[in-house]
């Protein structure tokens, strides 16, 4: 997992280069806390705006600018997480974390996604897989912040307590509760090469509209969730059951006809798929695989969440 940043020279030089060198760490934190690259970038802008709103004397008085930036960003995220729960009540359909692209296709290693790639700024590890982020999204804001700061970024509970506004003991309990949620929700995953093979088989069966082959790749209790945000046509409720998903996705393949190309791309650090129409990516698919079966499929179609995805 991501380890806590060491400020280094930033302690004595709070100048532009030193401060900006902390940007990647701040966006790593904000993305994990919010599950949205767009929101994470807004947090980074607000955090830096607050830094530069201080006088030079106030900046020089801060022993560790990097730690200051992370603390401020964490508090901004905590406030956003609290307000996000109210906004989600009016969101059309299920809300899925914003998927992160990677600049190469898995297996082939060919360049797949161009433009400004957020994977260059967000470190890809197990704490940004779609399955992990979905579990994080089920937590209370305090749980999520305490867990991410302590377990992912290695902040001691004393410092977490100052950010969350709870006692160190309470933060320890929050992180422990979050850890239990993670253990309960996630299944052991095989090596990424094995996962890639299963996703490729799924792609082949899907393109062939082979329902039996799709069923063989899906866990009998698998679920498929889609996020259109009211801006793209998709199924509003999760599809439950391997057979139902296979039939539903075969129907999608028939509706798409020859207008859609399915490409292999890394999604949040793991093998995934993207659907491209007329040179534009219209859907990003992430998978959770347990053993040799697909346990969950997440399909993100909300165009606002697909802005970072551009094919060269």
PDB file of C-alpha atoms in Angstrom:
ATOM      1  CA  UNK A   1       0.000   0.000   0.000  1.00  0.00           C
ATOM      2  CA  UNK A   2       1.002   3.643  -0.251  1.00  0.00           C
ATOM      3  CA  UNK A   3       3.358   4.745   2.481  1.00  0.00           C
ATOM      4  CA  UNK A   4       3.415   8.079   4.241  1.00  0.00           C
ATOM      5  CA  UNK A   5       5.350  10.843   2.521  1.00  0.00           C
ATOM      6  CA  UNK A   6       8.611  12.091   4.001  1.00  0.00           C
ATOM      7  CA  UNK A   7       8.745  15.885   3.724  1.00  0.00           C
ATOM      8  CA  UNK A   8      12.568  15.951   3.524  1.00  0.00           C
ATOM      9  CA  UNK A   9      13.810  19.315   2.355  1.00  0.00           C
ATOM     10  CA  UNK A  10      10.286  20.714   2.480  1.00  0.00           C
ATOM     11  CA  UNK A  11      10.778  21.368   6.216  1.00  0.00           C
ATOM     12  CA  UNK A  12      13.328  24.098   5.506  1.00  0.00           C
ATOM     13  CA  UNK A  13      12.214  25.206   2.048  1.00  0.00           C
ATOM     14  CA  UNK A  14       8.505  25.878   1.700  1.00  0.00           C
ATOM     15  CA  UNK A  15       9.052  27.359  -1.773  1.00  0.00           C
ATOM     16  CA  UNK A  16       7.162  26.551  -4.932  1.00  0.00           C
ATOM     17  CA  UNK A  17       9.133  23.478  -6.035  1.00  0.00           C
ATOM     18  CA  UNK A  18       9.040  21.885  -2.584  1.00  0.00           C
ATOM     19  CA  UNK A  19       5.336  22.544  -2.126  1.00  0.00           C
ATOM     20  CA  UNK A  20       4.385  21.343  -5.593  1.00  0.00           C
ATOM     21  CA  UNK A  21       6.377  18.128  -5.068  1.00  0.00           C
ATOM     22  CA  UNK A  22       3.701  17.154  -2.529  1.00  0.00           C
ATOM     23  CA  UNK A  23       0.906  17.376  -5.118  1.00  0.00           C
ATOM     24  CA  UNK A  24       1.051  13.708  -6.074  1.00  0.00           C
ATOM     25  CA  UNK A  25       0.749  12.590  -2.465  1.00  0.00           C
ATOM     26  CA  UNK A  26      -2.215  14.886  -1.884  1.00  0.00           C
ATOM     27  CA  UNK A  27      -4.072  13.646  -4.962  1.00  0.00           C
ATOM     28  CA  UNK A  28      -3.331  10.044  -3.950  1.00  0.00           C
ATOM     29  CA  UNK A  29      -4.998  10.723  -0.620  1.00  0.00           C
ATOM     30  CA  UNK A  30      -7.959  12.650  -2.016  1.00  0.00           C
ATOM     31  CA  UNK A  31      -8.776  10.075  -4.701  1.00  0.00           C
ATOM     32  CA  UNK A  32      -8.812   7.233  -2.165  1.00  0.00           C
ATOM     33  CA  UNK A  33     -11.023   9.231   0.168  1.00  0.00           C
ATOM     34  CA  UNK A  34     -13.490  10.474  -2.461  1.00  0.00           C
ATOM     35  CA  UNK A  35     -13.399   7.870  -5.257  1.00  0.00           C
ATOM     36  CA  UNK A  36     -13.485  10.665  -7.820  1.00  0.00           C
ATOM     37  CA  UNK A  37     -10.519  12.070  -9.698  1.00  0.00           C
ATOM     38  CA  UNK A  38     -12.407  15.275 -10.533  1.00  0.00           C
ATOM     39  CA  UNK A  39     -13.295  15.859  -6.883  1.00  0.00           C
ATOM     40  CA  UNK A  40      -9.751  14.942  -5.819  1.00  0.00           C
ATOM     41  CA  UNK A  41      -8.326  17.573  -8.179  1.00  0.00           C
ATOM     42  CA  UNK A  42     -10.736  20.138  -6.734  1.00  0.00           C
ATOM     43  CA  UNK A  43      -9.485  19.255  -3.259  1.00  0.00           C
ATOM     44  CA  UNK A  44      -5.890  19.718  -4.374  1.00  0.00           C
ATOM     45  CA  UNK A  45      -6.700  23.155  -5.815  1.00  0.00           C
ATOM     46  CA  UNK A  46      -8.495  24.218  -2.636  1.00  0.00           C
ATOM     47  CA  UNK A  47      -5.657  22.918  -0.456  1.00  0.00           C
ATOM     48  CA  UNK A  48      -3.041  24.857  -2.394  1.00  0.00           C
ATOM     49  CA  UNK A  49      -5.249  27.949  -2.460  1.00  0.00           C
ATOM     50  CA  UNK A  50      -5.306  27.894   1.338  1.00  0.00           C
ATOM     51  CA  UNK A  51      -1.519  27.527   1.440  1.00  0.00           C
ATOM     52  CA  UNK A  52      -0.942  30.509  -0.814  1.00  0.00           C
ATOM     53  CA  UNK A  53      -3.551  32.550   1.062  1.00  0.00           C
ATOM     54  CA  UNK A  54      -1.125  32.594   4.008  1.00  0.00           C
ATOM     55  CA  UNK A  55       1.616  35.158   4.372  1.00  0.00           C
ATOM     56  CA  UNK A  56       5.248  34.175   3.804  1.00  0.00           C
ATOM     57  CA  UNK A  57       5.836  34.410   7.541  1.00  0.00           C
ATOM     58  CA  UNK A  58       2.936  32.047   8.260  1.00  0.00           C
ATOM     59  CA  UNK A  59       4.245  29.573   5.673  1.00  0.00           C
ATOM     60  CA  UNK A  60       7.757  29.678   7.101  1.00  0.00           C
ATOM     61  CA  UNK A  61       6.383  28.941  10.569  1.00  0.00           C
ATOM     62  CA  UNK A  62       5.002  25.594   9.409  1.00  0.00           C
ATOM     63  CA  UNK A  63       7.550  22.916  10.257  1.00  0.00           C
ATOM     64  CA  UNK A  64       6.349  20.407   7.647  1.00  0.00           C
ATOM     65  CA  UNK A  65       4.460  21.907   4.676  1.00  0.00           C
ATOM     66  CA  UNK A  66       3.811  18.420   3.278  1.00  0.00           C
ATOM     67  CA  UNK A  67       2.109  17.304   6.489  1.00  0.00           C
ATOM     68  CA  UNK A  68       0.145  20.577   6.556  1.00  0.00           C
ATOM     69  CA  UNK A  69      -1.128  20.002   3.026  1.00  0.00           C
ATOM     70  CA  UNK A  70      -2.176  16.431   3.821  1.00  0.00           C
ATOM     71  CA  UNK A  71      -3.987  17.533   6.977  1.00  0.00           C
ATOM     72  CA  UNK A  72      -5.885  20.299   5.205  1.00  0.00           C
ATOM     73  CA  UNK A  73      -6.777  18.000   2.283  1.00  0.00           C
ATOM     74  CA  UNK A  74      -8.030  15.338   4.700  1.00  0.00           C
ATOM     75  CA  UNK A  75     -10.326  17.806   6.444  1.00  0.00           C
ATOM     76  CA  UNK A  76     -11.681  19.092   3.140  1.00  0.00           C
ATOM     77  CA  UNK A  77     -12.355  15.496   2.054  1.00  0.00           C
ATOM     78  CA  UNK A  78     -14.077  14.727   5.356  1.00  0.00           C
ATOM     79  CA  UNK A  79     -16.474  17.633   4.795  1.00  0.00           C
ATOM     80  CA  UNK A  80     -17.086  16.571   1.195  1.00  0.00           C
ATOM     81  CA  UNK A  81     -17.791  12.982   2.230  1.00  0.00           C
ATOM     82  CA  UNK A  82     -20.413  14.181   4.694  1.00  0.00           C
ATOM     83  CA  UNK A  83     -22.184  16.276   2.046  1.00  0.00           C
ATOM     84  CA  UNK A  84     -21.794  13.572  -0.624  1.00  0.00           C
ATOM     85  CA  UNK A  85     -24.210  11.282   1.224  1.00  0.00           C
ATOM     86  CA  UNK A  86     -26.981  13.819   0.742  1.00  0.00           C
ATOM     87  CA  UNK A  87     -26.085  14.319  -2.947  1.00  0.00           C
ATOM     88  CA  UNK A  88     -26.126  10.566  -3.588  1.00  0.00           C
ATOM     89  CA  UNK A  89     -29.790  10.425  -2.547  1.00  0.00           C
ATOM     90  CA  UNK A  90     -30.687  12.280  -5.749  1.00  0.00           C
ATOM     91  CA  UNK A  91     -28.180  10.450  -7.980  1.00  0.00           C
ATOM     92  CA  UNK A  92     -29.863   8.448 -10.746  1.00  0.00           C
ATOM     93  CA  UNK A  93     -29.060   4.745 -10.267  1.00  0.00           C
ATOM     94  CA  UNK A  94     -26.010   3.358  -8.509  1.00  0.00           C
ATOM     95  CA  UNK A  95     -22.929   5.515  -7.895  1.00  0.00           C
ATOM     96  CA  UNK A  96     -19.643   3.783  -8.809  1.00  0.00           C
ATOM     97  CA  UNK A  97     -16.212   5.291  -8.074  1.00  0.00           C
ATOM     98  CA  UNK A  98     -14.614   7.043 -11.020  1.00  0.00           C
ATOM     99  CA  UNK A  99     -12.349   4.549 -12.852  1.00  0.00           C
ATOM    100  CA  UNK A 100      -8.663   5.308 -13.344  1.00  0.00           C
ATOM    101  CA  UNK A 101      -7.050   4.494 -16.696  1.00  0.00           C
ATOM    102  CA  UNK A 102      -3.501   3.307 -17.276  1.00  0.00           C
ATOM    103  CA  UNK A 103      -1.491   4.197 -20.391  1.00  0.00           C
ATOM    104  CA  UNK A 104      -1.040   0.625 -21.631  1.00  0.00           C
ATOM    105  CA  UNK A 105      -3.301  -2.265 -22.506  1.00  0.00           C
ATOM    106  CA  UNK A 106      -2.827  -5.282 -20.292  1.00  0.00           C
ATOM    107  CA  UNK A 107      -1.280  -8.410 -21.853  1.00  0.00           C
ATOM    108  CA  UNK A 108      -0.233  -6.612 -25.062  1.00  0.00           C
ATOM    109  CA  UNK A 109       1.511  -3.672 -23.397  1.00  0.00           C
ATOM    110  CA  UNK A 110       0.481  -1.423 -26.291  1.00  0.00           C
ATOM    111  CA  UNK A 111      -0.329   2.205 -25.639  1.00  0.00           C
ATOM    112  CA  UNK A 112      -4.050   2.385 -25.010  1.00  0.00           C
ATOM    113  CA  UNK A 113      -5.029   5.632 -23.321  1.00  0.00           C
ATOM    114  CA  UNK A 114      -3.687   9.015 -24.305  1.00  0.00           C
ATOM    115  CA  UNK A 115      -3.977  12.556 -23.071  1.00  0.00           C
ATOM    116  CA  UNK A 116      -3.281  13.554 -19.478  1.00  0.00           C
ATOM    117  CA  UNK A 117      -3.241  10.235 -17.680  1.00  0.00           C
ATOM    118  CA  UNK A 118      -4.309  10.297 -14.014  1.00  0.00           C
ATOM    119  CA  UNK A 119      -2.413   7.042 -13.483  1.00  0.00           C
ATOM    120  CA  UNK A 120       0.718   9.190 -13.730  1.00  0.00           C
ATOM    121  CA  UNK A 121      -0.462  10.979 -10.613  1.00  0.00           C
ATOM    122  CA  UNK A 122      -2.330   8.316  -8.632  1.00  0.00           C
ATOM    123  CA  UNK A 123      -0.255   5.366  -7.477  1.00  0.00           C
ATOM    124  CA  UNK A 124      -1.967   2.137  -8.506  1.00  0.00           C
ATOM    125  CA  UNK A 125      -2.063  -0.482  -5.756  1.00  0.00           C
ATOM    126  CA  UNK A 126      -4.618  -2.627  -3.918  1.00  0.00           C
ATOM    127  CA  UNK A 127      -6.079   0.462  -2.227  1.00  0.00           C
ATOM    128  CA  UNK A 128      -7.435   1.806  -5.536  1.00  0.00           C
ATOM    129  CA  UNK A 129      -8.946  -1.341  -7.044  1.00  0.00           C
ATOM    130  CA  UNK A 130     -12.620  -0.899  -7.809  1.00  0.00           C
ATOM    131  CA  UNK A 131     -13.602  -3.551  -5.270  1.00  0.00           C
ATOM    132  CA  UNK A 132     -11.612  -1.759  -2.559  1.00  0.00           C
ATOM    133  CA  UNK A 133     -13.064   1.659  -3.406  1.00  0.00           C
ATOM    134  CA  UNK A 134     -16.616   0.300  -3.418  1.00  0.00           C
ATOM    135  CA  UNK A 135     -16.113  -1.023   0.116  1.00  0.00           C
ATOM    136  CA  UNK A 136     -14.599   2.300   1.183  1.00  0.00           C
ATOM    137  CA  UNK A 137     -17.685   4.036  -0.193  1.00  0.00           C
ATOM    138  CA  UNK A 138     -19.910   1.982   2.124  1.00  0.00           C
ATOM    139  CA  UNK A 139     -18.132   3.341   5.218  1.00  0.00           C
ATOM    140  CA  UNK A 140     -19.011   6.378   7.272  1.00  0.00           C
ATOM    141  CA  UNK A 141     -16.897   9.451   6.465  1.00  0.00           C
ATOM    142  CA  UNK A 142     -14.997   9.150   9.765  1.00  0.00           C
ATOM    143  CA  UNK A 143     -14.345   5.434   9.203  1.00  0.00           C
ATOM    144  CA  UNK A 144     -13.056   6.032   5.704  1.00  0.00           C
ATOM    145  CA  UNK A 145     -10.732   8.878   6.673  1.00  0.00           C
ATOM    146  CA  UNK A 146      -9.378   7.089   9.757  1.00  0.00           C
ATOM    147  CA  UNK A 147      -8.748   3.871   7.832  1.00  0.00           C
ATOM    148  CA  UNK A 148      -7.130   5.467   4.783  1.00  0.00           C
ATOM    149  CA  UNK A 149      -4.899   7.758   6.824  1.00  0.00           C
ATOM    150  CA  UNK A 150      -3.742   5.003   9.175  1.00  0.00           C
ATOM    151  CA  UNK A 151      -3.743   1.800   7.123  1.00  0.00           C
ATOM    152  CA  UNK A 152      -2.843   3.223   3.715  1.00  0.00           C
ATOM    153  CA  UNK A 153      -0.784   6.323   4.514  1.00  0.00           C
ATOM    154  CA  UNK A 154       0.584   5.093   7.863  1.00  0.00           C
ATOM    155  CA  UNK A 155      -0.432   8.075   9.969  1.00  0.00           C
ATOM    156  CA  UNK A 156      -0.329   7.387  13.735  1.00  0.00           C
ATOM    157  CA  UNK A 157      -3.722   7.476  15.441  1.00  0.00           C
ATOM    158  CA  UNK A 158      -2.714  10.563  17.399  1.00  0.00           C
ATOM    159  CA  UNK A 159      -2.440  12.567  14.172  1.00  0.00           C
ATOM    160  CA  UNK A 160      -5.532  10.914  12.687  1.00  0.00           C
ATOM    161  CA  UNK A 161      -7.466  12.000  15.788  1.00  0.00           C
ATOM    162  CA  UNK A 162      -6.544  15.651  15.242  1.00  0.00           C
ATOM    163  CA  UNK A 163      -7.819  15.478  11.658  1.00  0.00           C
ATOM    164  CA  UNK A 164     -11.032  13.535  12.321  1.00  0.00           C
ATOM    165  CA  UNK A 165     -11.881  15.315  15.553  1.00  0.00           C
ATOM    166  CA  UNK A 166     -12.096  12.122  17.624  1.00  0.00           C
ATOM    167  CA  UNK A 167      -9.899  10.605  20.309  1.00  0.00           C
ATOM    168  CA  UNK A 168      -7.037   8.294  19.257  1.00  0.00           C
ATOM    169  CA  UNK A 169      -8.928   5.369  20.808  1.00  0.00           C
ATOM    170  CA  UNK A 170     -12.046   6.215  18.818  1.00  0.00           C
ATOM    171  CA  UNK A 171     -10.006   6.456  15.605  1.00  0.00           C
ATOM    172  CA  UNK A 172      -8.457   3.078  16.357  1.00  0.00           C
ATOM    173  CA  UNK A 173     -11.966   1.626  16.634  1.00  0.00           C
ATOM    174  CA  UNK A 174     -13.032   3.326  13.402  1.00  0.00           C
ATOM    175  CA  UNK A 175     -10.080   1.829  11.515  1.00  0.00           C
ATOM    176  CA  UNK A 176     -10.718  -1.585  13.045  1.00  0.00           C
ATOM    177  CA  UNK A 177     -14.376  -1.466  11.953  1.00  0.00           C
ATOM    178  CA  UNK A 178     -13.289  -0.459   8.436  1.00  0.00           C
ATOM    179  CA  UNK A 179     -10.809  -3.331   8.344  1.00  0.00           C
ATOM    180  CA  UNK A 180     -13.580  -5.808   9.195  1.00  0.00           C
ATOM    181  CA  UNK A 181     -15.705  -4.435   6.360  1.00  0.00           C
ATOM    182  CA  UNK A 182     -12.819  -4.950   3.933  1.00  0.00           C
ATOM    183  CA  UNK A 183     -12.210  -8.542   5.095  1.00  0.00           C
ATOM    184  CA  UNK A 184     -15.912  -9.405   4.896  1.00  0.00           C
ATOM    185  CA  UNK A 185     -16.499  -7.909   1.454  1.00  0.00           C
ATOM    186  CA  UNK A 186     -13.378  -8.979  -0.416  1.00  0.00           C
ATOM    187  CA  UNK A 187     -12.440 -12.430  -1.638  1.00  0.00           C
ATOM    188  CA  UNK A 188      -8.869 -13.615  -2.222  1.00  0.00           C
ATOM    189  CA  UNK A 189      -7.820 -12.720  -5.764  1.00  0.00           C
ATOM    190  CA  UNK A 190      -5.450 -14.665  -7.965  1.00  0.00           C
ATOM    191  CA  UNK A 191      -2.401 -13.244  -9.758  1.00  0.00           C
ATOM    192  CA  UNK A 192      -3.122 -10.460 -12.232  1.00  0.00           C
ATOM    193  CA  UNK A 193      -2.045 -12.689 -15.123  1.00  0.00           C
ATOM    194  CA  UNK A 194      -4.744 -15.224 -14.205  1.00  0.00           C
ATOM    195  CA  UNK A 195      -7.298 -12.434 -13.815  1.00  0.00           C
ATOM    196  CA  UNK A 196      -6.324 -11.091 -17.227  1.00  0.00           C
ATOM    197  CA  UNK A 197      -6.945 -14.508 -18.757  1.00  0.00           C
ATOM    198  CA  UNK A 198     -10.423 -14.693 -17.247  1.00  0.00           C
ATOM    199  CA  UNK A 199     -11.330 -11.164 -18.391  1.00  0.00           C
ATOM    200  CA  UNK A 200     -10.068 -11.992 -21.898  1.00  0.00           C
ATOM    201  CA  UNK A 201     -12.235 -15.143 -21.959  1.00  0.00           C
ATOM    202  CA  UNK A 202     -15.180 -13.013 -20.857  1.00  0.00           C
ATOM    203  CA  UNK A 203     -14.476 -10.567 -23.691  1.00  0.00           C
ATOM    204  CA  UNK A 204     -14.300 -13.378 -26.250  1.00  0.00           C
ATOM    205  CA  UNK A 205     -17.519 -15.012 -25.026  1.00  0.00           C
ATOM    206  CA  UNK A 206     -19.279 -11.653 -24.852  1.00  0.00           C
ATOM    207  CA  UNK A 207     -18.343 -10.689 -28.405  1.00  0.00           C
ATOM    208  CA  UNK A 208     -19.555 -14.123 -29.558  1.00  0.00           C
ATOM    209  CA  UNK A 209     -22.783 -13.708 -27.542  1.00  0.00           C
ATOM    210  CA  UNK A 210     -22.029 -17.159 -26.094  1.00  0.00           C
ATOM    211  CA  UNK A 211     -24.331 -17.281 -23.070  1.00  0.00           C
ATOM    212  CA  UNK A 212     -23.099 -20.691 -21.866  1.00  0.00           C
ATOM    213  CA  UNK A 213     -19.473 -19.558 -21.963  1.00  0.00           C
ATOM    214  CA  UNK A 214     -20.354 -16.384 -20.084  1.00  0.00           C
ATOM    215  CA  UNK A 215     -22.207 -18.382 -17.419  1.00  0.00           C
ATOM    216  CA  UNK A 216     -19.152 -20.616 -16.950  1.00  0.00           C
ATOM    217  CA  UNK A 217     -17.021 -17.553 -16.218  1.00  0.00           C
ATOM    218  CA  UNK A 218     -19.441 -15.910 -13.784  1.00  0.00           C
ATOM    219  CA  UNK A 219     -19.979 -16.860 -10.159  1.00  0.00           C
ATOM    220  CA  UNK A 220     -23.569 -18.134  -9.729  1.00  0.00           C
ATOM    221  CA  UNK A 221     -24.166 -15.302  -7.241  1.00  0.00           C
ATOM    222  CA  UNK A 222     -22.325 -12.640  -9.253  1.00  0.00           C
ATOM    223  CA  UNK A 223     -23.669  -9.112  -9.522  1.00  0.00           C
ATOM    224  CA  UNK A 224     -23.333  -6.509 -12.268  1.00  0.00           C
ATOM    225  CA  UNK A 225     -23.734  -2.835 -11.397  1.00  0.00           C
ATOM    226  CA  UNK A 226     -23.907   0.061 -13.837  1.00  0.00           C
ATOM    227  CA  UNK A 227     -23.500   3.814 -13.390  1.00  0.00           C
ATOM    228  CA  UNK A 228     -25.007   6.092 -15.986  1.00  0.00           C
ATOM    229  CA  UNK A 229     -25.753   8.963 -13.633  1.00  0.00           C
ATOM    230  CA  UNK A 230     -28.893   9.756 -15.618  1.00  0.00           C
ATOM    231  CA  UNK A 231     -26.661  10.834 -18.518  1.00  0.00           C
ATOM    232  CA  UNK A 232     -26.317   7.473 -20.299  1.00  0.00           C
ATOM    233  CA  UNK A 233     -28.744   4.617 -20.849  1.00  0.00           C
ATOM    234  CA  UNK A 234     -28.051   1.614 -18.616  1.00  0.00           C
ATOM    235  CA  UNK A 235     -29.766  -0.744 -16.170  1.00  0.00           C
ATOM    236  CA  UNK A 236     -30.642   1.176 -13.003  1.00  0.00           C
ATOM    237  CA  UNK A 237     -30.717  -1.819 -10.672  1.00  0.00           C
ATOM    238  CA  UNK A 238     -27.900  -4.354 -10.221  1.00  0.00           C
ATOM    239  CA  UNK A 239     -28.254  -7.590 -12.195  1.00  0.00           C
ATOM    240  CA  UNK A 240     -27.967 -10.491  -9.754  1.00  0.00           C
ATOM    241  CA  UNK A 241     -26.941 -14.038 -10.731  1.00  0.00           C
ATOM    242  CA  UNK A 242     -24.501 -15.391 -13.286  1.00  0.00           C
ATOM    243  CA  UNK A 243     -27.198 -16.578 -15.695  1.00  0.00           C
ATOM    244  CA  UNK A 244     -29.043 -13.264 -15.582  1.00  0.00           C
ATOM    245  CA  UNK A 245     -25.826 -11.323 -16.194  1.00  0.00           C
ATOM    246  CA  UNK A 246     -24.867 -13.576 -19.105  1.00  0.00           C
ATOM    247  CA  UNK A 247     -28.230 -13.091 -20.783  1.00  0.00           C
ATOM    248  CA  UNK A 248     -28.216  -9.356 -20.083  1.00  0.00           C
ATOM    249  CA  UNK A 249     -24.730  -8.839 -21.493  1.00  0.00           C
ATOM    250  CA  UNK A 250     -25.496 -10.977 -24.548  1.00  0.00           C
ATOM    251  CA  UNK A 251     -28.467  -8.686 -25.160  1.00  0.00           C
ATOM    252  CA  UNK A 252     -26.187  -5.657 -24.854  1.00  0.00           C
ATOM    253  CA  UNK A 253     -23.823  -7.174 -27.427  1.00  0.00           C
ATOM    254  CA  UNK A 254     -26.721  -7.651 -29.843  1.00  0.00           C
ATOM    255  CA  UNK A 255     -27.880  -4.043 -29.339  1.00  0.00           C
ATOM    256  CA  UNK A 256     -24.368  -2.720 -29.912  1.00  0.00           C
ATOM    257  CA  UNK A 257     -23.993  -4.749 -33.087  1.00  0.00           C
ATOM    258  CA  UNK A 258     -20.909  -3.841 -35.100  1.00  0.00           C
ATOM    259  CA  UNK A 259     -20.810  -0.242 -33.839  1.00  0.00           C
ATOM    260  CA  UNK A 260     -18.795  -1.056 -30.706  1.00  0.00           C
ATOM    261  CA  UNK A 261     -15.224  -2.218 -30.184  1.00  0.00           C
ATOM    262  CA  UNK A 262     -14.220  -3.862 -26.912  1.00  0.00           C
ATOM    263  CA  UNK A 263     -10.642  -3.083 -25.865  1.00  0.00           C
ATOM    264  CA  UNK A 264      -8.450  -4.488 -23.102  1.00  0.00           C
ATOM    265  CA  UNK A 265      -7.251  -1.811 -20.679  1.00  0.00           C
ATOM    266  CA  UNK A 266      -6.032  -1.651 -17.124  1.00  0.00           C
ATOM    267  CA  UNK A 267      -8.727  -0.222 -14.855  1.00  0.00           C
ATOM    268  CA  UNK A 268      -7.630   0.876 -11.388  1.00  0.00           C
ATOM    269  CA  UNK A 269      -4.566  -1.329 -11.606  1.00  0.00           C
ATOM    270  CA  UNK A 270      -6.334  -4.541 -12.698  1.00  0.00           C
ATOM    271  CA  UNK A 271      -7.400  -6.046 -16.045  1.00  0.00           C
ATOM    272  CA  UNK A 272     -10.568  -4.457 -17.355  1.00  0.00           C
ATOM    273  CA  UNK A 273     -12.380  -3.647 -20.572  1.00  0.00           C
ATOM    274  CA  UNK A 274     -13.577  -0.519 -22.341  1.00  0.00           C
ATOM    275  CA  UNK A 275     -16.266  -0.117 -24.987  1.00  0.00           C
ATOM    276  CA  UNK A 276     -15.448   2.313 -27.786  1.00  0.00           C
ATOM    277  CA  UNK A 277     -17.884   3.803 -30.301  1.00  0.00           C
ATOM    278  CA  UNK A 278     -16.803   6.157 -33.096  1.00  0.00           C
ATOM    279  CA  UNK A 279     -13.457   6.710 -31.409  1.00  0.00           C
ATOM    280  CA  UNK A 280     -15.002   7.588 -28.050  1.00  0.00           C
ATOM    281  CA  UNK A 281     -14.980   5.418 -24.940  1.00  0.00           C
ATOM    282  CA  UNK A 282     -18.578   5.029 -23.785  1.00  0.00           C
ATOM    283  CA  UNK A 283     -18.198   2.423 -21.026  1.00  0.00           C
ATOM    284  CA  UNK A 284     -15.437   1.240 -18.698  1.00  0.00           C
ATOM    285  CA  UNK A 285     -15.742  -2.204 -17.117  1.00  0.00           C
ATOM    286  CA  UNK A 286     -13.982  -3.247 -13.918  1.00  0.00           C
ATOM    287  CA  UNK A 287     -14.069  -6.766 -12.488  1.00  0.00           C
ATOM    288  CA  UNK A 288     -13.721  -8.497  -9.158  1.00  0.00           C
ATOM    289  CA  UNK A 289     -12.526 -12.083  -9.587  1.00  0.00           C
ATOM    290  CA  UNK A 290     -12.560 -14.733  -6.870  1.00  0.00           C
ATOM    291  CA  UNK A 291     -10.746 -17.925  -7.797  1.00  0.00           C
ATOM    292  CA  UNK A 292     -11.534 -18.565 -11.446  1.00  0.00           C
ATOM    293  CA  UNK A 293     -14.935 -16.849 -11.507  1.00  0.00           C
ATOM    294  CA  UNK A 294     -16.052 -13.259 -11.921  1.00  0.00           C
ATOM    295  CA  UNK A 295     -17.784 -12.137  -8.770  1.00  0.00           C
ATOM    296  CA  UNK A 296     -18.700  -8.592  -9.728  1.00  0.00           C
ATOM    297  CA  UNK A 297     -18.821  -6.435 -12.854  1.00  0.00           C
ATOM    298  CA  UNK A 298     -18.885  -2.648 -12.602  1.00  0.00           C
ATOM    299  CA  UNK A 299     -19.860  -0.725 -15.738  1.00  0.00           C
ATOM    300  CA  UNK A 300     -19.263   3.030 -15.667  1.00  0.00           C
ATOM    301  CA  UNK A 301     -21.154   4.878 -18.415  1.00  0.00           C
ATOM    302  CA  UNK A 302     -21.558   8.320 -16.860  1.00  0.00           C
ATOM    303  CA  UNK A 303     -19.666  10.485 -19.398  1.00  0.00           C
ATOM    304  CA  UNK A 304     -18.562  12.881 -16.651  1.00  0.00           C
ATOM    305  CA  UNK A 305     -16.589  10.025 -15.091  1.00  0.00           C
ATOM    306  CA  UNK A 306     -15.018   9.006 -18.409  1.00  0.00           C
ATOM    307  CA  UNK A 307     -13.318  12.313 -19.286  1.00  0.00           C
ATOM    308  CA  UNK A 308      -9.794  10.976 -18.510  1.00  0.00           C
ATOM    309  CA  UNK A 309     -10.328   8.072 -20.912  1.00  0.00           C
ATOM    310  CA  UNK A 310      -9.129   8.883 -24.405  1.00  0.00           C
ATOM    311  CA  UNK A 311      -7.826   6.401 -26.964  1.00  0.00           C
ATOM    312  CA  UNK A 312      -4.802   7.466 -29.017  1.00  0.00           C
TER     313      UNK A 312
END
